[in-house]
PDB file of C-alpha atoms in Angstrom:
ATOM      1  CA  ASN A  37       0.118  -0.334   0.000  1.00 61.00           C
ATOM      2  CA  ALA A  38       1.416   2.916  -1.023  1.00 73.00           C
ATOM      3  CA  GLY A  39      -0.333   5.485   1.603  1.00 93.00           C
ATOM      4  CA  VAL A  40       0.486   8.888   1.397  1.00 96.00           C
ATOM      5  CA  THR A  41       2.780   9.863  -1.470  1.00 96.00           C
ATOM      6  CA  GLN A  42       4.143  13.448  -1.493  1.00 97.00           C
ATOM      7  CA  THR A  43       6.177  14.601  -4.487  1.00 97.00           C
ATOM      8  CA  PRO A  44       8.624  16.007  -5.004  1.00 97.00           C
ATOM      9  CA  LYS A  45      10.797  15.207  -1.754  1.00 96.00           C
ATOM     10  CA  PHE A  46      13.576  17.787  -1.753  1.00 96.00           C
ATOM     11  CA  ARG A  47      13.053  21.382  -3.848  1.00 96.00           C
ATOM     12  CA  VAL A  48      14.626  23.849  -4.025  1.00 97.00           C
ATOM     13  CA  LEU A  49      13.117  27.516  -5.493  1.00 97.00           C
ATOM     14  CA  LYS A  50      14.391  31.028  -5.571  1.00 97.00           C
ATOM     15  CA  THR A  51      12.441  33.806  -4.292  1.00 98.00           C
ATOM     16  CA  GLY A  52       9.720  34.505  -6.641  1.00 97.00           C
ATOM     17  CA  GLN A  53       8.902  31.137  -8.769  1.00 97.00           C
ATOM     18  CA  SER A  54       5.855  29.232  -8.406  1.00 96.00           C
ATOM     19  CA  MET A  55       6.178  25.302  -7.992  1.00 96.00           C
ATOM     20  CA  THR A  56       3.112  23.696  -7.011  1.00 97.00           C
ATOM     21  CA  LEU A  57       3.823  20.573  -4.280  1.00 98.00           C
ATOM     22  CA  LEU A  58       1.233  16.797  -4.497  1.00 97.00           C
ATOM     23  CA  CYS A  59      -0.088  14.295  -2.393  1.00 98.00           C
ATOM     24  CA  ALA A  60      -1.184  11.753  -3.054  1.00 98.00           C
ATOM     25  CA  GLN A  61      -3.815   8.349  -1.238  1.00 97.00           C
ATOM     26  CA  ASP A  62      -4.781   5.376  -2.362  1.00 96.00           C
ATOM     27  CA  MET A  63      -7.042   5.110   0.789  1.00 94.00           C
ATOM     28  CA  ASN A  64     -10.199   6.733  -0.107  1.00 94.00           C
ATOM     29  CA  HIS A  65     -10.236   9.238   2.538  1.00 94.00           C
ATOM     30  CA  GLU A  66     -12.282  12.630   2.887  1.00 93.00           C
ATOM     31  CA  TYR A  67     -10.431  14.859   5.048  1.00 93.00           C
ATOM     32  CA  MET A  68      -7.052  16.048   3.941  1.00 95.00           C
ATOM     33  CA  TYR A  69      -4.122  18.570   5.168  1.00 96.00           C
ATOM     34  CA  TRP A  70      -0.817  19.832   4.736  1.00 97.00           C
ATOM     35  CA  TYR A  71       1.098  21.608   7.390  1.00 97.00           C
ATOM     36  CA  ARG A  72       4.269  22.982   7.592  1.00 97.00           C
ATOM     37  CA  GLN A  73       7.342  22.067   9.845  1.00 97.00           C
ATOM     38  CA  ASP A  74       9.672  24.534  10.776  1.00 95.00           C
ATOM     39  CA  PRO A  75      12.451  24.179  14.038  1.00 89.00           C
ATOM     40  CA  GLY A  76      10.432  24.862  17.690  1.00 86.00           C
ATOM     41  CA  MET A  77       7.329  25.387  15.623  1.00 88.00           C
ATOM     42  CA  GLY A  78       6.024  22.172  15.735  1.00 91.00           C
ATOM     43  CA  LEU A  79       3.617  21.686  12.737  1.00 94.00           C
ATOM     44  CA  ARG A  80       0.924  24.547  11.524  1.00 95.00           C
ATOM     45  CA  LEU A  81      -1.725  23.512  10.070  1.00 94.00           C
ATOM     46  CA  ILE A  82      -1.641  25.717   6.199  1.00 96.00           C
ATOM     47  CA  HIS A  83      -4.957  24.824   4.257  1.00 96.00           C
ATOM     48  CA  TYR A  84      -7.266  21.499   4.809  1.00 94.00           C
ATOM     49  CA  SER A  85     -10.256  19.548   2.831  1.00 94.00           C
ATOM     50  CA  VAL A  86     -13.452  18.064   4.063  1.00 91.00           C
ATOM     51  CA  GLY A  87     -14.348  17.105   0.614  1.00 92.00           C
ATOM     52  CA  GLU A  88     -13.540  16.808  -3.423  1.00 94.00           C
ATOM     53  CA  GLY A  89     -14.105  19.902  -4.411  1.00 94.00           C
ATOM     54  CA  THR A  90     -13.677  21.940  -0.714  1.00 94.00           C
ATOM     55  CA  THR A  91     -10.876  23.343   0.457  1.00 95.00           C
ATOM     56  CA  ALA A  92     -10.747  25.475   4.415  1.00 93.00           C
ATOM     57  CA  LYS A  93      -7.681  27.253   5.537  1.00 94.00           C
ATOM     58  CA  GLY A  94      -5.909  26.723   8.570  1.00 92.00           C
ATOM     59  CA  GLU A  95      -3.282  28.685  10.825  1.00 91.00           C
ATOM     60  CA  VAL A  96      -1.308  29.205   8.267  1.00 95.00           C
ATOM     61  CA  PRO A  97      -3.001  30.889   5.497  1.00 96.00           C
ATOM     62  CA  ASP A  98      -0.710  33.288   3.733  1.00 96.00           C
ATOM     63  CA  GLY A  99       1.026  32.306   0.326  1.00 96.00           C
ATOM     64  CA  TYR A 100      -0.179  29.054   0.052  1.00 98.00           C
ATOM     65  CA  ASN A 101      -3.187  28.605  -2.425  1.00 97.00           C
ATOM     66  CA  VAL A 102      -4.811  24.689  -2.781  1.00 97.00           C
ATOM     67  CA  SER A 103      -7.174  22.519  -4.043  1.00 97.00           C
ATOM     68  CA  ARG A 104      -8.941  19.563  -4.382  1.00 97.00           C
ATOM     69  CA  LEU A 105     -10.469  18.905  -8.034  1.00 95.00           C
ATOM     70  CA  LYS A 106      -9.922  15.019  -7.469  1.00 96.00           C
ATOM     71  CA  LYS A 107     -10.481  13.258  -3.958  1.00 96.00           C
ATOM     72  CA  GLN A 108      -7.936  10.953  -4.103  1.00 97.00           C
ATOM     73  CA  ASN A 109      -4.777  13.876  -4.534  1.00 97.00           C
ATOM     74  CA  PHE A 110      -4.527  17.497  -2.971  1.00 98.00           C
ATOM     75  CA  LEU A 111      -2.336  20.434  -4.421  1.00 98.00           C
ATOM     76  CA  LEU A 112      -0.116  22.851  -2.304  1.00 98.00           C
ATOM     77  CA  GLY A 113       0.512  26.157  -4.766  1.00 98.00           C
ATOM     78  CA  LEU A 114       3.408  28.182  -4.004  1.00 97.00           C
ATOM     79  CA  GLU A 115       2.334  31.427  -6.379  1.00 92.00           C
ATOM     80  CA  SER A 116       6.128  33.628  -5.312  1.00 96.00           C
ATOM     81  CA  ALA A 117       8.535  31.365  -2.972  1.00 96.00           C
ATOM     82  CA  ALA A 118       9.682  33.540  -0.576  1.00 97.00           C
ATOM     83  CA  PRO A 119      12.682  32.529   2.270  1.00 97.00           C
ATOM     84  CA  SER A 120      10.112  32.512   4.524  1.00 97.00           C
ATOM     85  CA  GLN A 121       8.044  29.735   3.169  1.00 98.00           C
ATOM     86  CA  THR A 122      12.109  27.123   3.231  1.00 98.00           C
ATOM     87  CA  SER A 123       9.743  24.430   5.705  1.00 98.00           C
ATOM     88  CA  VAL A 124       9.554  21.033   5.643  1.00 97.00           C
ATOM     89  CA  TYR A 125       5.540  20.455   3.690  1.00 98.00           C
ATOM     90  CA  PHE A 126       4.519  17.050   4.788  1.00 97.00           C
ATOM     91  CA  CYS A 127       0.785  16.355   3.974  1.00 97.00           C
ATOM     92  CA  ALA A 128      -1.486  13.969   5.984  1.00 95.00           C
ATOM     93  CA  SER A 129      -4.816  12.158   4.720  1.00 94.00           C
ATOM     94  CA  SER A 130      -8.332  10.620   7.134  1.00 91.00           C
ATOM     95  CA  TYR A 131     -11.075   8.864   7.038  1.00 87.00           C
ATOM     96  CA  LEU A 132     -12.690   9.584  10.117  1.00 82.00           C
ATOM     97  CA  ARG A 133     -13.058  14.044  11.073  1.00 79.00           C
ATOM     98  CA  ILE A 134     -10.863  12.706  14.716  1.00 76.00           C
ATOM     99  CA  GLY A 135      -9.816  10.270  13.961  1.00 69.00           C
ATOM    100  CA  GLY A 136      -5.933   9.177  14.001  1.00 76.00           C
ATOM    101  CA  TYR A 137      -3.373  10.970  10.056  1.00 88.00           C
ATOM    102  CA  THR A 138      -1.935   9.433   7.562  1.00 91.00           C
ATOM    103  CA  PHE A 139       1.407  10.936   6.865  1.00 94.00           C
ATOM    104  CA  GLY A 140       3.788  11.652   3.254  1.00 96.00           C
ATOM    105  CA  SER A 141       6.596  11.243   4.123  1.00 95.00           C
ATOM    106  CA  GLY A 142       7.549  14.936   3.508  1.00 96.00           C
ATOM    107  CA  THR A 143       8.918  17.743   0.734  1.00 97.00           C
ATOM    108  CA  ARG A 144      12.124  19.572   1.471  1.00 97.00           C
ATOM    109  CA  LEU A 145      11.268  21.978  -0.177  1.00 97.00           C
ATOM    110  CA  THR A 146      14.054  25.727   0.143  1.00 97.00           C
ATOM    111  CA  VAL A 147      13.860  29.521  -1.357  1.00 97.00           C
ATOM    112  CA  VAL A 148      16.734  31.517  -1.795  1.00 97.00           C
TER     113      VAL A 148
ATOM    114  CA  ALA B 134      -8.366  28.762  21.429  1.00 74.00           C
ATOM    115  CA  GLN B 135      -7.605  24.723  21.432  1.00 86.00           C
ATOM    116  CA  LYS B 136      -3.488  24.721  22.038  1.00 93.00           C
ATOM    117  CA  VAL B 137      -0.769  21.885  22.629  1.00 96.00           C
ATOM    118  CA  THR B 138       2.504  23.092  25.328  1.00 97.00           C
ATOM    119  CA  GLN B 139       5.303  19.965  25.899  1.00 97.00           C
ATOM    120  CA  ALA B 140       7.455  21.432  27.545  1.00 95.00           C
ATOM    121  CA  GLN B 141      10.716  19.907  27.020  1.00 97.00           C
ATOM    122  CA  THR B 142      12.274  21.535  24.442  1.00 96.00           C
ATOM    123  CA  GLU B 143      14.395  19.093  24.806  1.00 97.00           C
ATOM    124  CA  ILE B 144      16.101  16.300  26.878  1.00 97.00           C
ATOM    125  CA  SER B 145      18.875  13.898  26.102  1.00 98.00           C
ATOM    126  CA  VAL B 146      19.493  10.368  29.398  1.00 97.00           C
ATOM    127  CA  VAL B 147      21.573   7.612  29.346  1.00 97.00           C
ATOM    128  CA  GLU B 148      20.518   4.539  27.466  1.00 97.00           C
ATOM    129  CA  LYS B 149      18.057   1.901  29.787  1.00 97.00           C
ATOM    130  CA  GLU B 150      17.356   5.689  32.116  1.00 97.00           C
ATOM    131  CA  ASP B 151      13.038   5.918  31.421  1.00 97.00           C
ATOM    132  CA  VAL B 152      11.718   9.056  31.096  1.00 98.00           C
ATOM    133  CA  THR B 153       8.682  11.240  30.419  1.00 98.00           C
ATOM    134  CA  LEU B 154       7.944  13.395  28.448  1.00 98.00           C
ATOM    135  CA  ASP B 155       4.962  16.106  29.570  1.00 98.00           C
ATOM    136  CA  CYS B 156       2.562  17.267  27.181  1.00 98.00           C
ATOM    137  CA  VAL B 157      -0.214  19.647  29.098  1.00 98.00           C
ATOM    138  CA  TYR B 158      -3.340  21.078  26.570  1.00 97.00           C
ATOM    139  CA  GLU B 159      -6.241  23.401  26.858  1.00 95.00           C
ATOM    140  CA  THR B 160      -9.749  22.778  25.047  1.00 92.00           C
ATOM    141  CA  ARG B 161     -13.234  24.129  26.486  1.00 89.00           C
ATOM    142  CA  ASP B 162     -14.288  21.277  23.791  1.00 89.00           C
ATOM    143  CA  THR B 163     -16.238  17.873  25.936  1.00 89.00           C
ATOM    144  CA  THR B 164     -15.137  15.745  23.269  1.00 88.00           C
ATOM    145  CA  TYR B 165     -11.544  15.305  21.794  1.00 91.00           C
ATOM    146  CA  TYR B 166      -9.073  13.182  20.727  1.00 91.00           C
ATOM    147  CA  LEU B 167      -5.277  13.188  22.337  1.00 94.00           C
ATOM    148  CA  PHE B 168      -2.101  11.823  20.225  1.00 94.00           C
ATOM    149  CA  TRP B 169       1.313  11.204  20.021  1.00 96.00           C
ATOM    150  CA  TYR B 170       3.639  11.093  17.385  1.00 95.00           C
ATOM    151  CA  LYS B 171       7.170  10.090  16.972  1.00 96.00           C
ATOM    152  CA  GLN B 172       9.706  11.534  13.975  1.00 96.00           C
ATOM    153  CA  PRO B 173      12.838   9.599  13.287  1.00 96.00           C
ATOM    154  CA  PRO B 174      15.674  11.618  12.316  1.00 94.00           C
ATOM    155  CA  SER B 175      14.721  10.074   9.390  1.00 93.00           C
ATOM    156  CA  GLY B 176      11.451  12.706   9.049  1.00 92.00           C
ATOM    157  CA  GLU B 177       8.935  10.369   9.035  1.00 92.00           C
ATOM    158  CA  LEU B 178       5.424  10.745  11.506  1.00 93.00           C
ATOM    159  CA  VAL B 179       4.247   8.264  12.939  1.00 92.00           C
ATOM    160  CA  PHE B 180       1.597   7.255  14.313  1.00 91.00           C
ATOM    161  CA  LEU B 181       1.836   6.525  18.471  1.00 93.00           C
ATOM    162  CA  ILE B 182      -1.510   6.929  20.032  1.00 92.00           C
ATOM    163  CA  ARG B 183      -4.921   8.682  20.090  1.00 91.00           C
ATOM    164  CA  ARG B 184      -6.941   8.398  23.383  1.00 91.00           C
ATOM    165  CA  ASN B 185     -10.276  10.388  23.615  1.00 90.00           C
ATOM    166  CA  SER B 186     -11.043  12.240  26.176  1.00 91.00           C
ATOM    167  CA  PHE B 187     -14.225   9.597  27.826  1.00 90.00           C
ATOM    168  CA  ASP B 188     -11.231   7.239  27.855  1.00 86.00           C
ATOM    169  CA  GLU B 189      -8.194   8.964  31.358  1.00 84.00           C
ATOM    170  CA  GLN B 190      -8.064   4.759  31.700  1.00 84.00           C
ATOM    171  CA  ASN B 191      -3.890   4.787  31.420  1.00 85.00           C
ATOM    172  CA  GLU B 192      -2.722   2.384  28.996  1.00 87.00           C
ATOM    173  CA  ILE B 193       0.583   1.184  28.394  1.00 88.00           C
ATOM    174  CA  SER B 194       2.085  -0.893  25.085  1.00 89.00           C
ATOM    175  CA  GLY B 195       5.710  -2.317  25.416  1.00 93.00           C
ATOM    176  CA  ARG B 196       7.876  -0.015  26.868  1.00 95.00           C
ATOM    177  CA  TYR B 197       5.595   2.814  26.224  1.00 96.00           C
ATOM    178  CA  SER B 198       3.299   4.296  29.095  1.00 95.00           C
ATOM    179  CA  TRP B 199       0.576   6.819  28.956  1.00 95.00           C
ATOM    180  CA  ASN B 200      -0.768   8.686  31.437  1.00 95.00           C
ATOM    181  CA  PHE B 201      -3.861  11.016  30.606  1.00 95.00           C
ATOM    182  CA  GLN B 202      -5.715  13.220  33.417  1.00 94.00           C
ATOM    183  CA  LYS B 203      -7.834  15.720  32.570  1.00 93.00           C
ATOM    184  CA  SER B 204      -7.965  16.959  36.305  1.00 93.00           C
ATOM    185  CA  THR B 205      -5.155  18.640  35.032  1.00 95.00           C
ATOM    186  CA  SER B 206      -5.067  18.950  31.128  1.00 96.00           C
ATOM    187  CA  SER B 207      -2.579  16.208  30.659  1.00 97.00           C
ATOM    188  CA  PHE B 208      -1.086  14.361  29.008  1.00 97.00           C
ATOM    189  CA  ASN B 209       2.360  12.637  29.492  1.00 97.00           C
ATOM    190  CA  PHE B 210       4.329   9.916  27.691  1.00 97.00           C
ATOM    191  CA  THR B 211       6.705   8.007  29.976  1.00 97.00           C
ATOM    192  CA  ILE B 212       9.203   5.585  28.280  1.00 97.00           C
ATOM    193  CA  THR B 213      10.481   3.369  30.207  1.00 97.00           C
ATOM    194  CA  ALA B 214      13.545   1.477  29.967  1.00 97.00           C
ATOM    195  CA  SER B 215      14.551   3.338  27.284  1.00 97.00           C
ATOM    196  CA  GLN B 216      16.808   3.055  23.870  1.00 97.00           C
ATOM    197  CA  VAL B 217      19.419   4.948  21.409  1.00 97.00           C
ATOM    198  CA  VAL B 218      17.066   3.432  18.843  1.00 96.00           C
ATOM    199  CA  ASP B 219      14.371   6.146  21.188  1.00 97.00           C
ATOM    200  CA  SER B 220      16.140   9.188  19.684  1.00 98.00           C
ATOM    201  CA  ALA B 221      13.086  11.852  17.481  1.00 97.00           C
ATOM    202  CA  VAL B 222      11.231  14.082  18.627  1.00 97.00           C
ATOM    203  CA  TYR B 223       7.938  12.912  19.846  1.00 98.00           C
ATOM    204  CA  PHE B 224       4.830  14.732  19.367  1.00 97.00           C
ATOM    205  CA  CYS B 225       2.072  15.464  21.410  1.00 97.00           C
ATOM    206  CA  ALA B 226      -1.721  16.610  19.379  1.00 95.00           C
ATOM    207  CA  LEU B 227      -4.757  17.079  19.843  1.00 93.00           C
ATOM    208  CA  SER B 228      -8.098  17.411  17.757  1.00 91.00           C
ATOM    209  CA  GLU B 229     -11.433  18.968  19.135  1.00 87.00           C
ATOM    210  CA  ALA B 230     -14.280  16.937  18.283  1.00 82.00           C
ATOM    211  CA  SER B 231     -16.526  20.468  17.781  1.00 75.00           C
ATOM    212  CA  ASN B 232     -16.946  22.696  15.358  1.00 68.00           C
ATOM    213  CA  TYR B 233     -15.619  25.885  17.025  1.00 61.00           C
ATOM    214  CA  GLY B 234     -14.156  28.466  14.594  1.00 59.00           C
ATOM    215  CA  GLY B 235     -14.260  25.446  12.261  1.00 62.00           C
ATOM    216  CA  SER B 236     -11.641  23.666  13.686  1.00 68.00           C
ATOM    217  CA  GLN B 237     -13.738  20.038  14.103  1.00 72.00           C
ATOM    218  CA  GLY B 238     -11.323  17.582  13.383  1.00 77.00           C
ATOM    219  CA  ASN B 239      -7.942  19.391  12.728  1.00 86.00           C
ATOM    220  CA  LEU B 240      -5.111  18.427  14.531  1.00 90.00           C
ATOM    221  CA  ILE B 241      -3.300  20.690  16.523  1.00 92.00           C
ATOM    222  CA  PHE B 242       0.031  20.021  17.267  1.00 94.00           C
ATOM    223  CA  GLY B 243       2.757  20.795  20.522  1.00 96.00           C
ATOM    224  CA  LYS B 244       6.183  22.520  19.408  1.00 96.00           C
ATOM    225  CA  GLY B 245       7.712  18.736  20.251  1.00 97.00           C
ATOM    226  CA  THR B 246      10.056  17.476  22.377  1.00 97.00           C
ATOM    227  CA  LYS B 247      13.549  15.792  21.301  1.00 97.00           C
ATOM    228  CA  LEU B 248      15.243  12.842  23.442  1.00 98.00           C
ATOM    229  CA  SER B 249      18.076  12.315  23.064  1.00 98.00           C
ATOM    230  CA  VAL B 250      18.978   8.759  24.496  1.00 98.00           C
ATOM    231  CA  LYS B 251      23.194   8.396  24.357  1.00 97.00           C
ATOM    232  CA  PRO B 252      24.312   4.870  24.512  1.00 95.00           C
TER     233      PRO B 252
END
């Protein structure tokens, strides 16, 4: 079972460039989430989705956009990358609204 | 608002010592869930336990045990006879059942405790 797959695993961007992080899950989960992890800050929720075609803002949504056109995919976009967006990004999915998440392996993004 | 506090930023122990990781949470919900995740040096997040607010029984799984006390809003994690492989960052997290501010179900994480177990 693949579970939750994130691509790419590593990326270096220049300030102002754009990119899309892809999260794919094969567990038919309704709920999907994007978190960022920064040293000393734990994981903070960027955006989440409670089903296909829906998205909502989390704790730190500024500078990011998301889309959930297909149930299995949750895309995180950076329109104009900034050094402050250097982070490790984790995607997660869950079957129940309240329950343990299945996390992807993370994407390490560096913006220079 | 919900909040999770892990006051211990880093802990260092010698192998075979017992170690307790503290977690204090804040919520106004009566139904909520608490979690612990482990993040080893390889970076992935590993689910350890989920506990709902109505179940205050302590739980033991091998060398791991969890102490949930609603009276002190704490959900502490103890590793008995620690091993080098226990070295990791451990996160405590909270999920509320009610939809205060639209955050129903979202996992709120503490900042983590880095545990180093030395041989």
